[in-house]
Short mmCIF file of C-alpha atoms and ligand atoms in Angstrom, two decimals:
data_model
loop_
_atom_site.label_atom_id
_atom_site.label_comp_id
_atom_site.label_asym_id
_atom_site.label_seq_id
_atom_site.Cartn_x
_atom_site.Cartn_y
_atom_site.Cartn_z
CA MET A 1 -113.77 -54.58 0.68
CA SER A 2 -115.31 -55.39 4.07
CA GLN A 3 -116.18 -52.12 5.72
CA SER A 4 -114.27 -52.40 9.01
CA LEU A 5 -111.07 -54.10 8.30
CA VAL A 6 -108.55 -52.71 11.01
CA THR A 7 -110.50 -52.36 14.40
CA ALA A 8 -106.73 -51.52 16.81
CA VAL A 9 -106.00 -54.85 16.36
CA ARG A 10 -109.01 -56.54 15.89
CA ILE A 11 -109.35 -57.13 12.10
CA ASP A 12 -112.00 -59.13 9.98
CA VAL A 13 -110.39 -60.63 7.75
CA PRO A 14 -113.02 -63.64 6.52
CA ASP A 15 -111.14 -67.10 5.44
CA GLU A 16 -111.41 -67.08 2.35
CA ILE A 17 -109.31 -66.87 -0.21
CA LEU A 18 -109.12 -65.98 -3.83
CA VAL A 19 -108.56 -68.90 -6.27
CA GLY A 20 -109.52 -69.09 -10.31
CA GLY A 21 -111.71 -66.14 -9.48
CA ARG A 22 -113.66 -67.99 -6.34
CA TRP A 23 -113.28 -67.09 -3.29
CA ARG A 24 -113.63 -69.71 -0.73
CA THR A 25 -111.48 -71.40 1.61
CA GLY A 26 -107.82 -72.70 1.11
CA ALA A 27 -107.78 -76.95 0.43
CA GLY A 28 -104.21 -75.37 2.62
CA PRO A 29 -102.87 -75.86 6.57
CA VAL A 30 -103.95 -72.42 8.77
CA LEU A 31 -102.28 -69.62 8.75
CA GLU A 32 -102.00 -67.10 11.55
CA PRO A 33 -100.65 -63.52 11.48
CA VAL A 34 -99.16 -62.12 13.80
CA ASP A 35 -99.35 -58.11 15.19
CA PRO A 36 -95.32 -57.60 15.61
CA ALA A 37 -95.90 -55.60 17.97
CA THR A 38 -97.89 -57.04 20.41
CA GLY A 39 -97.44 -60.51 19.39
CA GLU A 40 -101.46 -61.37 18.89
CA VAL A 41 -102.36 -62.85 16.20
CA LEU A 42 -104.49 -61.29 13.65
CA ALA A 43 -106.68 -63.17 12.14
CA ARG A 44 -107.09 -67.49 10.92
CA ILE A 45 -106.77 -68.23 7.39
CA HIS A 46 -106.93 -71.60 6.07
CA GLY A 47 -104.22 -70.97 2.98
CA ALA A 48 -103.42 -72.16 -0.27
CA SER A 49 -102.62 -76.07 -0.99
CA THR A 50 -100.90 -77.63 -3.47
CA ALA A 51 -104.37 -78.18 -6.10
CA ASP A 52 -106.04 -74.81 -5.56
CA VAL A 53 -102.61 -73.75 -7.07
CA GLU A 54 -103.71 -76.50 -9.98
CA GLU A 55 -107.12 -74.59 -10.25
CA ALA A 56 -105.97 -71.79 -10.16
CA VAL A 57 -103.39 -71.99 -12.96
CA ALA A 58 -106.78 -73.70 -15.52
CA ALA A 59 -108.67 -71.03 -14.48
CA GLY A 60 -105.90 -68.66 -15.73
CA GLU A 61 -105.07 -69.83 -18.72
CA ARG A 62 -108.70 -69.97 -19.41
CA ALA A 63 -108.87 -66.29 -18.46
CA ALA A 64 -105.55 -65.16 -20.05
CA ALA A 65 -106.99 -66.69 -23.55
CA ASP A 66 -110.65 -65.92 -23.56
CA PRO A 67 -111.11 -63.57 -25.78
CA ALA A 68 -112.84 -60.94 -23.64
CA TRP A 69 -109.50 -60.35 -22.05
CA ARG A 70 -107.22 -61.44 -25.29
CA ASP A 71 -108.52 -59.10 -27.43
CA LEU A 72 -108.67 -55.63 -25.71
CA LEU A 73 -107.43 -53.31 -26.94
CA PRO A 74 -104.17 -51.76 -25.24
CA HIS A 75 -107.31 -48.48 -22.75
CA GLN A 76 -109.35 -51.13 -22.91
CA ARG A 77 -107.20 -53.14 -20.73
CA ALA A 78 -105.91 -49.77 -19.33
CA ARG A 79 -109.35 -48.88 -18.10
CA TYR A 80 -109.19 -51.77 -14.89
CA LEU A 81 -105.98 -51.03 -13.94
CA HIS A 82 -106.68 -47.78 -13.00
CA ARG A 83 -110.15 -48.98 -11.55
CA ILE A 84 -108.30 -50.70 -9.16
CA ALA A 85 -105.29 -48.24 -8.19
CA GLU A 86 -108.77 -45.66 -7.37
CA LEU A 87 -110.20 -48.48 -5.13
CA ILE A 88 -106.44 -48.82 -3.63
CA ASP A 89 -106.84 -45.21 -3.27
CA ALA A 90 -110.33 -45.15 -1.91
CA ASN A 91 -109.35 -47.77 1.06
CA ALA A 92 -105.94 -45.87 0.99
CA GLU A 93 -106.58 -46.12 5.45
CA GLN A 94 -107.61 -49.68 5.73
CA LEU A 95 -104.72 -51.15 3.25
CA ALA A 96 -102.06 -49.03 5.46
CA GLY A 97 -103.69 -49.71 8.54
CA LEU A 98 -103.84 -53.47 7.59
CA GLN A 99 -100.67 -53.59 6.32
CA THR A 100 -98.83 -52.38 9.61
CA ALA A 101 -100.94 -54.06 12.35
CA ASN A 102 -99.40 -57.42 9.91
CA THR A 103 -95.45 -55.91 9.40
CA GLY A 104 -95.16 -53.17 12.35
CA LYS A 105 -94.47 -50.76 9.56
CA THR A 106 -94.88 -46.82 10.72
CA LEU A 107 -98.14 -45.54 9.06
CA THR A 108 -96.13 -42.87 7.45
CA GLU A 109 -94.47 -45.26 5.74
CA THR A 110 -97.49 -48.14 5.18
CA ARG A 111 -99.82 -44.38 3.71
CA ALA A 112 -96.85 -44.10 1.35
CA LEU A 113 -96.99 -47.46 0.61
CA VAL A 114 -100.42 -48.04 -0.81
CA ALA A 115 -100.57 -44.33 -1.98
CA SER A 116 -97.31 -45.81 -4.37
CA ALA A 117 -99.32 -49.21 -5.51
CA ALA A 118 -102.37 -47.10 -6.65
CA GLY A 119 -99.84 -44.86 -8.39
CA THR A 120 -98.00 -48.38 -9.91
CA PHE A 121 -101.26 -49.07 -11.13
CA ARG A 122 -101.69 -46.31 -12.81
CA PHE A 123 -98.21 -45.82 -14.44
CA PHE A 124 -98.69 -48.82 -16.06
CA ALA A 125 -101.51 -48.46 -17.35
CA ALA A 126 -100.24 -45.01 -19.18
CA ALA A 127 -97.09 -47.23 -20.01
CA LEU A 128 -99.86 -49.88 -21.78
CA GLU A 129 -102.33 -47.80 -23.63
CA THR A 130 -98.96 -45.73 -24.69
CA HIS A 131 -96.24 -48.90 -25.91
CA GLU A 132 -94.97 -48.85 -29.30
CA SER A 133 -94.43 -52.20 -30.93
CA ALA A 134 -92.11 -51.65 -33.80
CA LEU A 135 -91.31 -51.20 -37.09
CA THR A 136 -87.50 -52.98 -37.47
CA PRO A 137 -85.32 -51.35 -40.42
CA SER A 138 -85.68 -53.92 -43.42
CA ARG A 139 -83.21 -55.36 -45.00
CA GLY A 140 -85.45 -56.91 -47.98
CA GLU A 141 -88.76 -57.18 -50.05
CA TYR A 142 -89.94 -57.87 -46.49
CA LEU A 143 -91.27 -55.57 -44.54
CA THR A 144 -90.69 -56.54 -40.47
CA MET A 145 -91.78 -55.78 -36.96
CA ARG A 146 -90.95 -56.18 -33.86
CA VAL A 147 -94.42 -57.41 -30.97
CA HIS A 148 -94.89 -58.06 -28.33
CA ASP A 149 -97.86 -61.06 -26.46
CA PRO A 150 -99.08 -61.66 -23.64
CA ILE A 151 -97.03 -65.16 -21.31
CA GLY A 152 -99.64 -66.43 -20.59
CA VAL A 153 -100.74 -67.59 -16.21
CA VAL A 154 -97.47 -65.65 -14.46
CA GLY A 155 -96.60 -66.57 -11.16
CA ALA A 156 -95.93 -63.42 -9.12
CA ILE A 157 -94.04 -64.98 -5.01
CA THR A 158 -93.84 -61.75 -3.18
CA PRO A 159 -92.09 -61.05 0.38
CA TRP A 160 -93.54 -60.02 4.26
CA ASN A 161 -91.66 -56.82 4.06
CA SER A 162 -93.48 -54.50 1.78
CA PRO A 163 -95.86 -56.40 1.36
CA ILE A 164 -98.30 -53.83 -0.94
CA ALA A 165 -96.01 -52.42 -2.72
CA SER A 166 -94.05 -55.85 -3.61
CA ASP A 167 -97.49 -57.13 -5.06
CA ALA A 168 -98.36 -54.31 -7.24
CA GLN A 169 -94.72 -53.97 -8.39
CA LYS A 170 -95.52 -57.26 -10.02
CA VAL A 171 -99.57 -57.55 -10.81
CA ALA A 172 -100.05 -54.34 -12.43
CA PRO A 173 -97.13 -54.97 -15.10
CA ALA A 174 -98.48 -58.92 -15.68
CA LEU A 175 -101.44 -57.83 -16.00
CA ALA A 176 -101.63 -55.09 -17.98
CA ALA A 177 -98.88 -57.12 -20.42
CA GLY A 178 -102.00 -58.94 -20.96
CA ASN A 179 -101.55 -62.34 -18.54
CA ALA A 180 -103.16 -64.32 -15.32
CA VAL A 181 -101.00 -63.88 -12.57
CA LEU A 182 -100.46 -65.79 -9.44
CA LEU A 183 -100.26 -63.80 -6.72
CA LYS A 184 -98.13 -65.46 -3.52
CA PRO A 185 -97.92 -62.99 -0.83
CA ALA A 186 -95.14 -64.56 2.41
CA ARG A 187 -96.44 -67.48 4.99
CA TRP A 188 -96.55 -64.00 7.69
CA THR A 189 -98.18 -61.37 5.37
CA PRO A 190 -101.09 -62.70 3.54
CA LEU A 191 -103.61 -59.94 4.59
CA VAL A 192 -102.28 -57.06 1.98
CA ALA A 193 -102.67 -59.51 -0.75
CA LEU A 194 -106.26 -60.67 -0.12
CA ALA A 195 -107.16 -57.56 0.25
CA VAL A 196 -105.81 -56.14 -3.26
CA GLY A 197 -107.40 -59.29 -4.73
CA ARG A 198 -110.50 -58.71 -2.86
CA LEU A 199 -110.47 -54.16 -4.87
CA ALA A 200 -109.03 -56.28 -7.98
CA THR A 201 -112.83 -58.59 -7.24
CA GLU A 202 -114.48 -55.26 -6.67
CA ALA A 203 -112.47 -53.31 -9.98
CA GLY A 204 -114.89 -56.15 -12.46
CA LEU A 205 -110.98 -57.50 -12.87
CA PRO A 206 -112.58 -60.86 -14.89
CA ALA A 207 -112.90 -64.40 -12.91
CA GLY A 208 -109.29 -66.09 -13.13
CA LEU A 209 -107.33 -63.24 -14.02
CA LEU A 210 -106.03 -62.41 -10.36
CA SER A 211 -105.74 -65.74 -7.87
CA VAL A 212 -104.60 -65.35 -4.02
CA LEU A 213 -102.31 -67.71 -2.80
CA PRO A 214 -100.66 -67.89 0.83
CA GLY A 215 -98.93 -70.19 2.03
CA SER A 216 -95.28 -71.59 2.50
CA GLY A 217 -92.98 -71.27 -0.02
CA SER A 218 -92.09 -74.72 0.54
CA GLU A 219 -95.09 -76.10 -1.29
CA VAL A 220 -96.89 -73.05 -2.23
CA GLY A 221 -95.02 -70.92 -3.61
CA ASP A 222 -92.37 -73.76 -5.39
CA ALA A 223 -95.69 -75.86 -6.53
CA ILE A 224 -96.72 -72.58 -8.45
CA VAL A 225 -93.35 -72.14 -9.20
CA ARG A 226 -92.56 -75.93 -10.92
CA HIS A 227 -96.41 -75.87 -13.01
CA PRO A 228 -95.89 -77.06 -16.35
CA GLY A 229 -98.39 -74.28 -16.84
CA VAL A 230 -97.52 -71.20 -15.49
CA GLY A 231 -94.66 -69.59 -17.70
CA LYS A 232 -92.42 -66.50 -16.32
CA VAL A 233 -92.06 -66.25 -12.02
CA SER A 234 -91.65 -63.05 -10.93
CA PHE A 235 -90.06 -63.46 -7.52
CA THR A 236 -88.66 -60.85 -5.08
CA GLY A 237 -87.14 -61.97 -1.85
CA GLY A 238 -84.03 -63.81 -0.01
CA THR A 239 -80.74 -65.00 -2.46
CA GLU A 240 -80.82 -68.31 -1.32
CA THR A 241 -84.46 -68.96 -2.77
CA GLY A 242 -84.41 -67.12 -5.38
CA ARG A 243 -81.02 -69.44 -5.97
CA THR A 244 -83.78 -72.97 -5.58
CA ILE A 245 -86.34 -70.72 -8.38
CA GLY A 246 -83.41 -70.16 -10.53
CA ARG A 247 -82.52 -73.68 -10.67
CA TYR A 248 -86.12 -75.15 -11.69
CA ALA A 249 -87.06 -72.27 -14.37
CA ALA A 250 -83.62 -73.59 -15.71
CA GLU A 251 -85.23 -77.44 -15.64
CA LYS A 252 -88.74 -75.65 -17.26
CA ILE A 253 -86.41 -72.99 -19.64
CA MET A 254 -88.49 -70.61 -18.32
CA PRO A 255 -88.34 -67.00 -17.60
CA VAL A 256 -87.39 -65.08 -14.70
CA THR A 257 -86.94 -61.79 -12.47
CA LEU A 258 -84.75 -62.50 -9.59
CA GLU A 259 -85.38 -59.23 -7.17
CA LEU A 260 -82.91 -60.06 -3.93
CA GLY A 261 -80.97 -59.51 -1.25
CA GLY A 262 -78.42 -56.71 -0.55
CA LYS A 263 -75.98 -55.53 2.08
CA SER A 264 -75.58 -52.09 0.44
CA PRO A 265 -72.85 -49.90 0.46
CA THR A 266 -73.31 -45.89 1.75
CA ILE A 267 -70.29 -43.75 1.25
CA VAL A 268 -69.36 -40.60 3.36
CA PHE A 269 -66.18 -38.68 1.73
CA PRO A 270 -65.05 -35.59 3.44
CA ASP A 271 -66.55 -32.51 1.40
CA ALA A 272 -70.06 -34.12 2.57
CA ASP A 273 -72.72 -31.84 4.16
CA VAL A 274 -72.61 -33.84 7.21
CA ASP A 275 -76.63 -33.45 8.27
CA HIS A 276 -77.77 -34.37 5.06
CA ALA A 277 -75.67 -37.64 5.33
CA VAL A 278 -76.27 -38.58 8.93
CA ALA A 279 -80.18 -37.96 7.71
CA GLY A 280 -79.91 -40.01 4.78
CA VAL A 281 -77.75 -42.85 7.06
CA LEU A 282 -79.87 -43.44 9.38
CA PHE A 283 -82.95 -43.26 6.55
CA GLY A 284 -81.69 -45.53 4.72
CA ILE A 285 -80.33 -48.67 7.40
CA PHE A 286 -83.43 -48.29 9.90
CA SER A 287 -86.28 -46.64 8.52
CA SER A 288 -88.46 -49.90 7.92
CA SER A 289 -86.32 -51.32 11.27
CA GLY A 290 -84.08 -52.10 8.08
CA GLN A 291 -85.33 -54.80 6.84
CA SER A 292 -85.37 -53.25 3.26
CA CYS A 293 -83.59 -55.37 1.05
CA ILE A 294 -81.50 -51.72 0.17
CA ALA A 295 -81.01 -51.04 3.17
CA GLY A 296 -77.69 -48.85 3.38
CA SER A 297 -75.42 -51.20 6.04
CA ARG A 298 -72.43 -50.34 5.28
CA VAL A 299 -71.61 -47.46 6.77
CA PHE A 300 -67.88 -46.45 4.72
CA VAL A 301 -66.83 -43.49 6.17
CA HIS A 302 -63.68 -41.37 5.81
CA GLU A 303 -60.92 -41.69 7.89
CA SER A 304 -60.40 -37.40 8.84
CA ILE A 305 -64.71 -37.07 9.20
CA TYR A 306 -64.20 -40.53 11.61
CA ASP A 307 -64.47 -39.41 14.88
CA THR A 308 -66.36 -36.60 14.02
CA PHE A 309 -68.89 -38.10 11.87
CA VAL A 310 -69.56 -41.52 13.77
CA PRO A 311 -70.66 -40.31 17.13
CA ARG A 312 -72.97 -38.10 15.47
CA LEU A 313 -74.45 -40.66 13.67
CA VAL A 314 -75.13 -43.23 17.10
CA GLU A 315 -75.74 -39.94 18.96
CA ALA A 316 -78.88 -39.07 16.80
CA THR A 317 -79.18 -43.51 16.39
CA GLN A 318 -79.85 -43.19 19.81
CA ARG A 319 -81.89 -40.88 19.52
CA LEU A 320 -84.85 -42.14 17.09
CA ARG A 321 -87.93 -43.36 18.15
CA VAL A 322 -88.56 -47.39 18.78
CA GLY A 323 -92.14 -47.66 19.36
CA PRO A 324 -95.56 -48.67 17.50
CA GLY A 325 -95.99 -48.32 14.04
CA THR A 326 -99.21 -46.87 14.63
CA GLU A 327 -97.83 -44.47 16.84
CA PRO A 328 -97.15 -41.09 15.52
CA GLY A 329 -93.88 -40.25 16.01
CA THR A 330 -92.10 -43.32 16.06
CA GLN A 331 -89.63 -44.01 13.37
CA VAL A 332 -88.38 -47.87 14.14
CA GLY A 333 -90.85 -50.52 14.63
CA PRO A 334 -90.77 -53.90 15.47
CA LEU A 335 -89.47 -56.91 13.64
CA VAL A 336 -91.48 -58.73 11.97
CA THR A 337 -91.97 -61.54 14.21
CA VAL A 338 -90.05 -62.31 17.25
CA SER A 339 -88.25 -65.62 15.56
CA HIS A 340 -86.82 -63.20 13.21
CA ARG A 341 -86.00 -60.66 16.26
CA ASP A 342 -83.69 -63.03 17.52
CA GLN A 343 -82.14 -63.89 14.38
CA VAL A 344 -81.04 -60.15 13.83
CA ALA A 345 -80.26 -60.28 18.22
CA ARG A 346 -77.95 -63.37 17.08
CA MET A 347 -75.88 -61.73 14.18
CA VAL A 348 -74.88 -58.73 16.33
CA ASP A 349 -73.37 -61.90 18.88
CA THR A 350 -71.68 -62.70 15.83
CA ALA A 351 -70.46 -59.15 15.64
CA ARG A 352 -69.68 -59.26 19.24
CA ALA A 353 -67.85 -62.44 19.04
CA GLU A 354 -65.84 -61.21 15.20
CA GLY A 355 -63.88 -58.73 16.92
CA GLY A 356 -66.61 -55.26 17.06
CA ARG A 357 -67.11 -52.96 19.05
CA VAL A 358 -71.34 -51.86 19.45
CA LEU A 359 -71.34 -48.00 19.42
CA CYS A 360 -75.36 -48.01 20.42
CA GLY A 361 -78.41 -50.49 20.33
CA GLY A 362 -78.33 -54.43 20.89
CA GLU A 363 -79.88 -55.57 22.87
CA VAL A 364 -83.70 -55.18 22.18
CA PRO A 365 -85.65 -52.65 24.98
CA ASP A 366 -85.52 -52.74 28.15
CA ASP A 367 -89.26 -49.99 28.41
CA PRO A 368 -91.98 -52.41 29.03
CA GLU A 369 -94.41 -50.98 27.43
CA LEU A 370 -92.98 -52.37 23.96
CA ALA A 371 -92.11 -56.27 26.02
CA ARG A 372 -94.27 -58.04 23.80
CA GLY A 373 -93.28 -56.94 20.63
CA SER A 374 -90.76 -58.18 18.87
CA TYR A 375 -87.85 -54.89 18.86
CA TYR A 376 -85.12 -54.34 18.45
CA LEU A 377 -83.12 -50.93 19.44
CA PRO A 378 -81.20 -49.34 16.03
CA THR A 379 -77.53 -50.70 16.07
CA VAL A 380 -73.96 -49.27 15.38
CA ILE A 381 -71.69 -51.65 14.51
CA ASP A 382 -67.97 -50.76 14.17
CA GLY A 383 -64.19 -51.90 14.79
CA LEU A 384 -64.87 -54.59 12.27
CA PRO A 385 -63.34 -55.73 8.54
CA ASN A 386 -64.82 -55.57 5.72
CA SER A 387 -64.54 -59.34 5.29
CA ALA A 388 -66.00 -59.90 9.44
CA ARG A 389 -69.86 -62.00 7.73
CA THR A 390 -71.41 -58.80 9.75
CA SER A 391 -70.15 -56.37 6.96
CA GLN A 392 -70.64 -59.35 4.11
CA GLU A 393 -73.82 -61.29 5.44
CA GLU A 394 -77.37 -59.85 4.87
CA ILE A 395 -78.82 -58.86 8.61
CA PHE A 396 -81.98 -57.29 7.73
CA GLY A 397 -82.70 -55.77 10.55
CA PRO A 398 -81.61 -52.78 12.48
CA VAL A 399 -77.78 -52.57 11.85
CA ALA A 400 -75.32 -50.51 10.59
CA VAL A 401 -71.85 -51.66 10.23
CA VAL A 402 -69.59 -48.60 10.48
CA LEU A 403 -65.92 -48.73 7.73
CA PRO A 404 -63.54 -45.70 7.96
CA PHE A 405 -61.52 -45.55 4.51
CA THR A 406 -58.73 -43.35 2.91
CA ASP A 407 -58.47 -44.22 -0.76
CA GLU A 408 -60.83 -43.58 -3.45
CA ASP A 409 -60.04 -46.67 -5.35
CA ASP A 410 -59.46 -48.96 -1.88
CA LEU A 411 -62.97 -48.14 -1.17
CA VAL A 412 -64.32 -48.97 -4.69
CA VAL A 413 -62.73 -52.48 -3.96
CA ALA A 414 -64.17 -52.65 -1.09
CA ALA A 415 -67.66 -51.10 -1.58
CA ASN A 416 -67.27 -54.07 -4.80
CA ASP A 417 -66.72 -57.10 -2.58
CA THR A 418 -69.79 -58.38 -1.73
CA VAL A 419 -71.49 -60.95 -3.00
CA TYR A 420 -74.54 -57.89 -3.47
CA GLY A 421 -75.20 -55.36 -6.06
CA LEU A 422 -77.91 -54.19 -5.21
CA ALA A 423 -77.90 -49.82 -4.46
CA CYS A 424 -75.06 -47.61 -3.41
CA GLY A 425 -75.50 -44.29 -1.66
CA ILE A 426 -72.63 -41.63 -2.25
CA TRP A 427 -72.84 -38.13 0.21
CA THR A 428 -70.42 -35.44 -1.55
CA ALA A 429 -70.28 -32.15 -2.82
CA ASP A 430 -67.85 -33.73 -5.38
CA TYR A 431 -70.45 -34.28 -8.69
CA ARG A 432 -66.59 -35.53 -10.73
CA ARG A 433 -66.39 -37.49 -7.57
CA ALA A 434 -69.55 -38.42 -7.41
CA TRP A 435 -70.01 -39.43 -11.20
CA ARG A 436 -66.69 -41.41 -10.78
CA VAL A 437 -67.03 -43.60 -7.62
CA GLY A 438 -70.75 -43.77 -9.13
CA ARG A 439 -70.44 -45.70 -11.95
CA ALA A 440 -67.43 -47.93 -10.23
CA ILE A 441 -70.15 -49.35 -8.28
CA GLN A 442 -71.75 -52.75 -9.06
CA ALA A 443 -74.47 -52.21 -8.27
CA GLY A 444 -79.24 -52.07 -9.79
CA THR A 445 -79.13 -48.26 -7.78
CA VAL A 446 -77.05 -45.55 -6.96
CA TRP A 447 -78.67 -42.38 -5.01
CA VAL A 448 -76.21 -39.39 -4.98
CA ASN A 449 -76.90 -36.87 -2.39
CA THR A 450 -80.05 -39.17 -0.91
CA TYR A 451 -80.64 -42.52 -0.49
CA LYS A 452 -84.00 -44.94 -0.74
CA GLN A 453 -86.07 -42.84 -2.98
CA LEU A 454 -88.19 -45.15 -5.82
CA SER A 455 -89.32 -44.22 -8.00
CA VAL A 456 -92.06 -46.52 -10.25
CA SER A 457 -90.67 -44.69 -14.12
CA THR A 458 -87.11 -45.35 -12.95
CA PRO A 459 -86.13 -49.52 -13.46
CA PHE A 460 -85.42 -51.12 -10.91
CA SER A 461 -82.88 -54.03 -10.61
CA GLY A 462 -80.17 -55.72 -8.91
CA THR A 463 -76.50 -56.96 -9.66
CA LYS A 464 -74.21 -59.99 -9.15
CA GLU A 465 -75.82 -61.71 -6.50
CA SER A 466 -78.86 -59.17 -5.69
CA GLY A 467 -80.76 -60.40 -8.72
CA ILE A 468 -81.67 -60.63 -12.69
CA GLY A 469 -84.12 -58.94 -15.12
CA ILE A 470 -85.53 -55.96 -14.33
CA GLU A 471 -88.28 -53.64 -12.74
CA LYS A 472 -90.61 -50.62 -12.89
CA GLY A 473 -89.58 -47.86 -15.50
CA ARG A 474 -91.89 -47.77 -19.16
CA GLN A 475 -89.98 -51.04 -19.93
CA GLY A 476 -91.02 -53.16 -16.95
CA ILE A 477 -94.17 -54.20 -19.25
CA LEU A 478 -91.37 -56.43 -21.27
CA SER A 479 -90.36 -58.36 -18.38
CA TYR A 480 -94.17 -60.22 -18.75
CA SER A 481 -94.31 -60.24 -22.43
CA ARG A 482 -92.76 -62.94 -25.14
CA GLN A 483 -90.88 -61.30 -27.98
CA LYS A 484 -91.88 -62.10 -31.56
CA SER A 485 -91.02 -61.21 -34.92
CA ILE A 486 -93.12 -60.30 -38.18
CA TYR A 487 -91.70 -60.33 -41.66
CA PHE A 488 -94.32 -59.66 -43.98
CA GLY A 489 -93.77 -60.41 -47.74
CA LEU A 490 -94.18 -57.44 -50.03
CA ASN A 491 -92.38 -59.32 -53.08
CA GLU A 492 -94.20 -59.06 -56.42
CA ARG A 493 -93.23 -62.45 -57.53
CA PRO A 494 -92.65 -66.13 -55.94
CA LEU A 495 -89.82 -66.31 -54.06
CA PRO A 496 -87.13 -67.29 -56.56
CA TRP A 497 -85.29 -70.80 -55.15
CA ALA A 498 -87.56 -73.51 -56.27
CA GLY A 499 -87.65 -72.31 -59.74
CA ILE A 500 -91.66 -71.52 -60.28
CA GLY A 501 -92.25 -68.14 -61.87
P1 LIG B 601 -87.92 -65.74 0.93
O1 LIG B 601 -86.89 -66.10 0.02
O2 LIG B 601 -88.33 -66.30 2.59
O3 LIG B 601 -88.91 -65.13 1.14
C1 LIG B 601 -89.89 -65.34 -0.12
C2 LIG B 601 -91.22 -65.20 -0.69
O4 LIG B 601 -91.01 -66.60 -1.26
C3 LIG B 601 -92.00 -65.65 0.58
O5 LIG B 601 -94.00 -66.13 -0.47
C4 LIG B 601 -91.76 -66.98 0.27
O6 LIG B 601 -92.84 -67.94 0.87
C5 LIG B 601 -91.72 -67.41 -1.32
N1 LIG B 601 -90.50 -69.05 -0.55
C6 LIG B 601 -89.91 -68.98 -0.33
N2 LIG B 601 -89.40 -70.91 -0.64
C7 LIG B 601 -89.90 -70.82 -2.16
C8 LIG B 601 -89.46 -71.15 -3.03
N3 LIG B 601 -88.74 -72.92 -2.44
N4 LIG B 601 -90.46 -72.00 -4.16
C9 LIG B 601 -91.25 -70.49 -4.04
N5 LIG B 601 -91.09 -69.81 -3.20
C10 LIG B 601 -90.42 -69.98 -1.69
O7 LIG B 601 -87.99 -64.38 1.84
P2 LIG B 601 -87.99 -62.93 2.64
O8 LIG B 601 -87.75 -63.54 3.99
O9 LIG B 601 -90.22 -63.13 2.47
O10 LIG B 601 -87.51 -62.10 2.34
C11 LIG B 601 -86.40 -61.50 2.57
C12 LIG B 601 -85.70 -61.42 1.49
O11 LIG B 601 -86.19 -61.12 0.66
C13 LIG B 601 -83.61 -60.51 1.72
O12 LIG B 601 -83.67 -61.47 1.17
C14 LIG B 601 -84.91 -58.85 1.04
O13 LIG B 601 -83.72 -58.84 0.58
C15 LIG B 601 -84.83 -58.93 -0.19
N6 LIG B 601 -86.18 -58.65 -0.80
C16 LIG B 601 -85.12 -57.96 -2.00
C17 LIG B 601 -85.98 -56.78 -2.74
C18 LIG B 601 -85.95 -56.37 -3.57
O14 LIG B 601 -85.87 -55.78 -4.52
N7 LIG B 601 -84.14 -57.47 -4.80
C19 LIG B 601 -87.20 -56.32 -1.89
C20 LIG B 601 -87.27 -56.87 -0.80
C21 LIG B 601 -86.99 -57.85 -0.33
#
């Protein structure tokens, strides 16, 4: 990777993308990623065109079928993943700085994401080496077994909010399973994916196995999804985009993994440890400035503690330090773009129009030092029913809606009364209650007395309109494999039907 990829806000990135094993200028429109803390353009990069997608698919098909890759034994293929992990670690500060510059996230957070990306490559290297085919119980004169083949060329389409983590979460298991990957990062945040592409090249990954194709979803993303040579798409992003991709996948009869949006409930029972609950609720909704699929954006608080808990939450929210992600101590960075910030502000206006009370935040900060960035103050709103648009729609910003509840059964109904089913937080000292409620909530992940803790060794998935398919966990490799059953005949005589022998 280039020596100094990040110096303050000046980013020295060549105008090149990775197409089918070659670093070259993309044939698509110019992308101008912006530093959300300052509004400055970080780089000018020609994105991919549909012709670039064609070239990448053809190269991916060749590379995936090449015996030099196809015939590698698992422990041999795993070495490439280990090498990429080592290079991610070796370039951790540059990668974190790049991601902070391109997304506005704090350095504390991007450093953790970079470390987790390296961990993801290592985890899938280990999962690959220890992945077992199975002998299935025989029911006749044959030996039966289940094996897994690579799919071929896989599309990995990622959003802008946590680029390196989402990229690694798809690229590592897809390569581990023996595929070639077309990685399409979001238009606003192409820099980290390109940097990961450079590290994969440096790691000696055979040409064509990874293409990095930044560009718009409607052109580059669409071309990847619809290409007949792409055998699977793993997508993380908004529910509406996921629905569109799912439709095309149905036409091609192609498997998809869809990790989509959320509006996750966080529930505070009267016996909760209040310090833990306040800290957890704040982290759950305001870290990443609320730009997180698993953000705990609906906070249900038991009525018996509502009048003490909510003021504490508001007070703690007002103390959060808003500022550039590069400044030590910043907790809430800018939102990814000005247009996204304005969209969040419009949702808060909707909340006011719906009769909601804005208890804190609800505006851009008045600090002149932050005027050029796309900042929005952490916001707490109450006084709305669960049916309000603000309580139902994903805002993807630093906005929490607080709702009182009385009865546990009614609470479960209200918490599940959403099209989404991604995550849930439960704060209580009663583990029987935590178990009961946790099992009753429709969500892919439930946290009890903690929130937004994620581990690559534990599967991640959404239910309802939050998605289909599973990422992470040892079985994560299977999402990028085709299952095949093999029958080995053991009969001593010809099959009887033909009457021979
Ligand atoms: P988005 O759906 O607008 O875009 C995601 C990616 O899809 C981008 O790379 C985009 O260019 C591409 N894309 C857009 N239209 C496409 C199309 N027609 N065909 C193919 N690709 C297309 O989402 P976003 O605004 O980048 O990200 C925010 C959303 O992502 C939120 O809804 C958030 O909840 C969700 N998200 C979900 C998870 C999860 O794991 N469940 C994680 C992070 C973000």
